[in-house]
Each structure stands twice: as C-alpha cells, then as structure tokens.
C-alpha cells in the first residue's frame, strides 16, 4: 500500500508522508460510491426554520430566504438527504444496493440488490460489508472522505442502525486504524500541476486526464436526484455502477497495477 497524505486513517486525520512503497493487494480493496436523493419538502422547511441568521445580518428575512434557496438547490448534499443507492466493487464482485424500490434491475457487469427502502438497504449492505471485510481491507472511492463515508455513517445513525464494523470510527488510540484511499486527493496531490492547490475536481475530469474513455451517457451526478424523483431508477443504478468501476480503474492506474500498463 502506498502511504501518502491521500490515504487517511478511517477519515480521521492523515498519515505522515513516506516514500516507502508497500504493495497494495487489490483483493483487499473495497471501492464504494453513494448516490443521494432530494430531501422531503417538509424536512427542508424544518431545516430552514432551524437556521439562525448571523448576528450582523441587516435583514434576517432576506438572509433566511437566501439560505433556503441555497439548500434547496443543493439539497441532495445535506446530511438529511436520503441515500438512493450504493455501489460496491471488489476484484471479484460488483453490487449495487438499491434503496429506492424493489424492482429487479440487471447490469451488464454485476448485480443489483433492490431493497425498497433506505433502512433495509443499509442493513443488507452492513451484512455484506461485515462478511467481505477484515483488518486488512482498504476502503477506496472518489471524494469518499468528504462525501460517501460521512453520508453512509450519518444515514446509519439517522435510521438507528448499527454501523458495519469497517465504517465504525476508530476513536481509541489503541484501535487498529482502517485505511481509506480518496482518489480525488490522490490525483490532486500527485498527478496534476494545473489543478494543484484546488480542493475539488470531478470524477469525469480525472477519468479524462487518466485517459479513460467517456463512460457516462450524458448524465451528470447533479442529475441523479431528479432521475430518482422521476422514477428512472435503471439509469441511476447503471450510473452508480459505472462510477465505481471507473474509480477502481483509476486506483489501478495510480498505483501502476493496471493490466493496460507495460
């Protein structure tokens, strides 16, 4: 495993820089990708009511209105946004856990496990993660430290469901740390000069810079909540699956373990 600032201890702090290169066994890697839904209107209204304008705000009403506009536009990024589906990829399996409906969906690669509700999906995912992971497992994903892992953890807590072992925060100094590779941070730290210093970049852009072919059918991640609302779940689970496949390919390229490399 390559130890770097982009590899974090379970999302809590970063390991020191080291030039020691340790082999990362892809059989021990679980890549995760989460897609979220729009927030229920009543919950959004409650969130706006909870908002407290800054003490120096000249117009509290205008400040509240601006806040309401902001969170409504990006509601799927809020902690209260429900998770629609979760893709899980290892060297052996690809599974998309669907928490939107119970309809059967097929993927060209992998399977869809339709659970019908967020809570049921989280229970099923926990069972799979507990069975598939151990102390040597490495979690990987794109912006996984800033989005996917926090989203998953807060969803489990919101539903009052115990976290999978691999997602439990390691808070005690003696706890064995769970390594996490955030591919967005890997790219921004090691594979770009013109984007250096930035804190965000899209998966689509990194895939392009790594020479991967365009793999998304004119769907952007920001469109996913609307597609879920329209009931176009097949498109959503397919998008989720191709994202996690691309993320695994990026990791292989980053550590020079891709079969495409000489």
Short mmCIF file of C-alpha atoms in Angstrom, two decimals:
data_model
loop_
_atom_site.label_atom_id
_atom_site.label_comp_id
_atom_site.label_asym_id
_atom_site.label_seq_id
_atom_site.Cartn_x
_atom_site.Cartn_y
_atom_site.Cartn_z
CA UNK A 1 0.00 0.00 0.00
CA UNK A 2 1.37 3.43 -0.91
CA UNK A 3 1.41 5.56 2.24
CA UNK A 4 0.64 9.17 1.39
CA UNK A 5 -1.28 12.26 2.56
CA UNK A 6 -4.15 11.00 0.41
CA UNK A 7 -4.51 7.83 2.49
CA UNK A 8 -6.31 8.57 5.71
CA UNK A 9 -6.94 6.64 8.88
CA UNK A 10 -10.67 5.92 8.61
CA UNK A 11 -11.32 9.52 7.60
CA UNK A 12 -9.93 10.88 10.87
CA UNK A 13 -6.60 12.63 10.24
CA UNK A 14 -3.90 11.81 7.73
CA UNK A 15 -0.89 9.54 7.86
CA UNK A 16 2.56 11.14 7.59
CA UNK A 17 4.25 11.33 4.21
CA UNK A 18 6.51 8.38 3.48
CA UNK A 19 8.40 7.29 0.40
CA UNK A 20 8.18 3.66 1.41
CA UNK A 21 6.13 1.80 -1.19
CA UNK A 22 4.17 -1.17 0.11
CA UNK A 23 2.24 -3.41 -2.23
CA UNK A 24 -1.49 -2.76 -2.29
CA UNK A 25 -3.34 -6.02 -2.85
CA UNK A 26 -6.45 -5.20 -4.91
CA UNK A 27 -8.12 -8.29 -3.45
CA UNK A 28 -8.22 -6.38 -0.16
CA UNK A 29 -9.78 -3.22 -1.62
CA UNK A 30 -13.48 -2.33 -1.43
CA UNK A 31 -14.47 0.62 -3.62
CA UNK A 32 -17.67 2.42 -2.61
CA UNK A 33 -19.83 5.03 -4.35
CA UNK A 34 -23.01 6.63 -2.92
CA UNK A 35 -25.89 8.37 -4.73
CA UNK A 36 -28.35 10.53 -2.79
CA UNK A 37 -31.93 11.73 -3.29
CA UNK A 38 -33.80 15.00 -2.94
CA UNK A 39 -34.86 15.88 0.60
CA UNK A 40 -38.53 15.73 1.57
CA UNK A 41 -40.07 19.22 1.38
CA UNK A 42 -41.23 19.11 4.99
CA UNK A 43 -37.72 18.29 6.18
CA UNK A 44 -36.34 21.13 4.08
CA UNK A 45 -38.84 23.53 5.63
CA UNK A 46 -37.80 22.36 9.10
CA UNK A 47 -34.15 22.90 8.17
CA UNK A 48 -34.89 26.48 7.12
CA UNK A 49 -36.75 27.11 10.39
CA UNK A 50 -33.69 25.91 12.32
CA UNK A 51 -31.48 28.41 10.50
CA UNK A 52 -30.18 31.26 12.64
CA UNK A 53 -29.07 34.31 10.63
CA UNK A 54 -25.69 35.80 11.60
CA UNK A 55 -25.86 38.42 14.33
CA UNK A 56 -24.68 41.11 11.90
CA UNK A 57 -27.34 40.32 9.29
CA UNK A 58 -29.13 43.52 8.29
CA UNK A 59 -32.23 41.69 7.07
CA UNK A 60 -32.96 38.39 8.82
CA UNK A 61 -35.79 37.58 6.42
CA UNK A 62 -33.58 38.04 3.36
CA UNK A 63 -30.82 36.04 5.00
CA UNK A 64 -33.19 33.16 5.71
CA UNK A 65 -34.56 33.31 2.17
CA UNK A 66 -31.05 33.15 0.74
CA UNK A 67 -30.26 30.15 2.93
CA UNK A 68 -33.46 28.40 1.84
CA UNK A 69 -32.56 28.97 -1.82
CA UNK A 70 -29.05 27.63 -1.26
CA UNK A 71 -30.02 24.38 0.47
CA UNK A 72 -32.93 23.73 -1.89
CA UNK A 73 -30.61 23.94 -4.89
CA UNK A 74 -28.11 21.52 -3.31
CA UNK A 75 -30.45 19.53 -1.04
CA UNK A 76 -29.01 16.12 -2.04
CA UNK A 77 -25.72 17.17 -0.41
CA UNK A 78 -27.31 17.77 3.00
CA UNK A 79 -26.80 15.31 5.85
CA UNK A 80 -30.57 14.72 5.92
CA UNK A 81 -30.66 13.68 2.25
CA UNK A 82 -31.62 10.00 1.96
CA UNK A 83 -29.30 7.60 0.16
CA UNK A 84 -30.81 6.16 -3.00
CA UNK A 85 -28.23 3.54 -3.92
CA UNK A 86 -24.72 2.38 -3.06
CA UNK A 87 -22.29 0.66 -5.41
CA UNK A 88 -19.69 -1.74 -4.01
CA UNK A 89 -16.81 -3.08 -6.11
CA UNK A 90 -14.06 -5.54 -5.30
CA UNK A 91 -11.73 -7.51 -7.54
CA UNK A 92 -14.35 -10.27 -7.52
CA UNK A 93 -17.81 -8.66 -7.31
CA UNK A 94 -19.83 -5.61 -8.32
CA UNK A 95 -23.05 -4.95 -6.43
CA UNK A 96 -25.42 -2.01 -6.42
CA UNK A 97 -27.68 -1.80 -3.37
CA UNK A 98 -30.93 -0.10 -4.37
CA UNK A 99 -32.89 1.58 -1.56
CA UNK A 100 -35.47 3.24 -3.81
CA UNK A 101 -37.70 0.39 -4.94
CA UNK A 102 -37.91 -3.41 -5.08
CA UNK A 103 -37.87 -3.76 -8.86
CA UNK A 104 -35.37 -6.18 -10.40
CA UNK A 105 -32.67 -4.50 -12.47
CA UNK A 106 -29.88 -6.08 -14.49
CA UNK A 107 -26.37 -4.82 -15.10
CA UNK A 108 -24.03 -5.93 -17.87
CA UNK A 109 -21.48 -6.49 -15.11
CA UNK A 110 -22.53 -7.28 -11.57
CA UNK A 111 -25.88 -7.39 -9.82
CA UNK A 112 -28.48 -5.07 -8.32
CA UNK A 113 -29.89 -5.88 -4.89
CA UNK A 114 -33.19 -3.99 -4.63
CA UNK A 115 -34.25 -3.41 -1.03
CA UNK A 116 -37.16 -0.96 -1.40
CA UNK A 117 -36.17 1.42 1.41
CA UNK A 118 -33.06 3.16 2.73
CA UNK A 119 -33.11 1.41 6.13
CA UNK A 120 -33.45 -2.06 4.61
CA UNK A 121 -30.66 -1.27 2.15
CA UNK A 122 -28.33 -0.21 4.97
CA UNK A 123 -28.98 -3.44 6.87
CA UNK A 124 -28.26 -5.53 3.76
CA UNK A 125 -25.13 -3.50 2.98
CA UNK A 126 -23.90 -3.96 6.55
CA UNK A 127 -24.22 -7.73 6.24
CA UNK A 128 -22.22 -7.72 3.00
CA UNK A 129 -19.51 -5.39 4.33
CA UNK A 130 -19.11 -7.38 7.56
CA UNK A 131 -18.74 -10.60 5.56
CA UNK A 132 -16.36 -9.16 2.94
CA UNK A 133 -14.02 -7.04 5.07
CA UNK A 134 -11.39 -7.61 7.73
CA UNK A 135 -8.49 -5.79 9.37
CA UNK A 136 -6.55 -5.81 6.07
CA UNK A 137 -9.36 -4.28 3.99
CA UNK A 138 -8.76 -0.88 2.40
CA UNK A 139 -11.71 1.36 1.50
CA UNK A 140 -11.41 3.34 -1.73
CA UNK A 141 -13.53 5.91 -3.52
CA UNK A 142 -13.62 9.33 -5.15
CA UNK A 143 -14.11 12.17 -2.63
CA UNK A 144 -15.00 9.37 -0.27
CA UNK A 145 -13.65 11.21 2.78
CA UNK A 146 -15.70 14.31 2.07
CA UNK A 147 -18.92 12.71 0.83
CA UNK A 148 -19.52 8.95 0.68
CA UNK A 149 -18.27 7.84 4.11
CA UNK A 150 -19.88 10.70 6.08
CA UNK A 151 -23.12 10.14 4.12
CA UNK A 152 -23.11 6.45 4.95
CA UNK A 153 -22.33 6.93 8.63
CA UNK A 154 -24.96 9.61 9.24
CA UNK A 155 -27.55 7.54 7.34
CA UNK A 156 -26.93 4.57 9.66
CA UNK A 157 -27.24 6.82 12.72
CA UNK A 158 -30.34 8.59 11.36
CA UNK A 159 -32.01 5.20 10.87
CA UNK A 160 -30.79 3.95 14.28
CA UNK A 161 -28.93 1.06 12.65
CA UNK A 162 -25.54 -0.03 13.96
CA UNK A 163 -22.64 0.74 11.63
CA UNK A 164 -20.79 -2.00 9.75
CA UNK A 165 -17.53 -2.79 11.53
CA UNK A 166 -15.45 -1.27 8.73
CA UNK A 167 -17.29 2.08 9.00
CA UNK A 168 -17.09 2.49 12.77
CA UNK A 169 -14.88 5.46 13.71
CA UNK A 170 -11.69 4.29 15.41
CA UNK A 171 -11.70 6.71 18.34
CA UNK A 172 -9.48 4.91 20.84
CA UNK A 173 -5.69 5.32 20.38
CA UNK A 174 -5.19 1.55 20.57
CA UNK A 175 -7.80 0.77 17.91
CA UNK A 176 -6.39 -0.58 14.65
CA UNK A 177 -6.84 2.08 12.01
CA UNK A 178 -8.87 1.43 8.85
CA UNK A 179 -7.03 2.83 5.80
CA UNK A 180 -9.06 4.85 3.30
CA UNK A 181 -7.84 5.92 -0.14
CA UNK A 182 -9.52 9.04 -1.50
CA UNK A 183 -8.80 9.05 -5.23
CA UNK A 184 -9.66 12.72 -5.63
CA UNK A 185 -6.98 13.62 -3.07
CA UNK A 186 -4.54 11.20 -4.69
CA UNK A 187 -4.99 12.93 -8.06
CA UNK A 188 -4.75 16.48 -6.70
CA UNK A 189 -1.68 15.60 -4.63
CA UNK A 190 0.33 13.60 -7.17
CA UNK A 191 -1.00 13.73 -10.73
CA UNK A 192 -1.66 17.34 -11.68
CA UNK A 193 0.14 20.64 -11.92
CA UNK A 194 -2.54 22.93 -13.37
CA UNK A 195 -5.09 21.80 -10.74
CA UNK A 196 -2.63 21.83 -7.84
CA UNK A 197 -3.94 23.70 -4.83
CA UNK A 198 -7.57 23.04 -5.67
CA UNK A 199 -9.67 21.09 -3.17
CA UNK A 200 -12.23 19.67 -5.62
CA UNK A 201 -12.28 18.16 -9.11
CA UNK A 202 -14.86 15.95 -10.80
CA UNK A 203 -14.51 12.21 -11.37
CA UNK A 204 -15.31 12.78 -15.05
CA UNK A 205 -12.39 15.22 -15.37
CA UNK A 206 -9.91 12.92 -13.62
CA UNK A 207 -11.02 9.96 -15.74
CA UNK A 208 -10.41 12.06 -18.86
CA UNK A 209 -6.95 13.11 -17.66
CA UNK A 210 -6.08 9.48 -16.92
CA UNK A 211 -7.05 8.56 -20.47
CA UNK A 212 -10.19 6.58 -19.69
CA UNK A 213 -12.85 6.63 -22.43
CA UNK A 214 -16.05 8.61 -21.85
CA UNK A 215 -18.30 6.20 -19.99
CA UNK A 216 -21.32 8.25 -18.92
CA UNK A 217 -24.33 8.60 -21.24
CA UNK A 218 -24.75 12.36 -20.95
CA UNK A 219 -25.70 12.03 -17.27
CA UNK A 220 -24.11 14.25 -14.66
CA UNK A 221 -24.08 13.43 -10.96
CA UNK A 222 -26.18 16.51 -10.22
CA UNK A 223 -28.99 14.96 -12.30
CA UNK A 224 -29.28 11.83 -10.14
CA UNK A 225 -31.77 13.21 -7.54
CA UNK A 226 -34.08 14.37 -10.36
CA UNK A 227 -33.84 10.98 -12.10
CA UNK A 228 -34.74 9.24 -8.84
CA UNK A 229 -37.70 11.56 -8.39
CA UNK A 230 -38.85 10.76 -11.94
CA UNK A 231 -38.58 7.03 -11.27
CA UNK A 232 -35.77 6.43 -13.77
CA UNK A 233 -34.07 4.04 -11.39
CA UNK A 234 -32.45 1.86 -14.06
CA UNK A 235 -30.41 4.85 -15.23
CA UNK A 236 -29.43 5.63 -11.65
CA UNK A 237 -28.18 2.14 -10.72
CA UNK A 238 -26.30 1.91 -14.03
CA UNK A 239 -24.67 5.31 -13.40
CA UNK A 240 -23.74 4.21 -9.88
CA UNK A 241 -22.15 1.02 -11.22
CA UNK A 242 -20.07 2.68 -13.94
CA UNK A 243 -18.80 5.25 -11.43
CA UNK A 244 -17.47 2.60 -9.07
CA UNK A 245 -15.91 0.67 -11.97
CA UNK A 246 -14.14 3.85 -13.12
CA UNK A 247 -12.94 4.53 -9.58
CA UNK A 248 -11.36 1.09 -9.35
CA UNK A 249 -9.65 1.66 -12.72
CA UNK A 250 -8.28 4.99 -11.51
CA UNK A 251 -6.80 3.33 -8.43
CA UNK A 252 -5.11 0.63 -10.53
CA UNK A 253 -3.62 3.29 -12.80
CA UNK A 254 -2.48 5.40 -9.85
CA UNK A 255 -0.55 2.52 -8.27
CA UNK A 256 0.66 1.19 -11.66
CA UNK A 257 -1.15 -2.12 -11.31
CA UNK A 258 -3.41 -1.75 -14.35
CA UNK A 259 -3.15 -4.54 -16.98
CA UNK A 260 -3.02 -1.72 -19.58
CA UNK A 261 0.45 -0.71 -18.39
CA UNK A 262 3.73 -2.02 -19.80
#
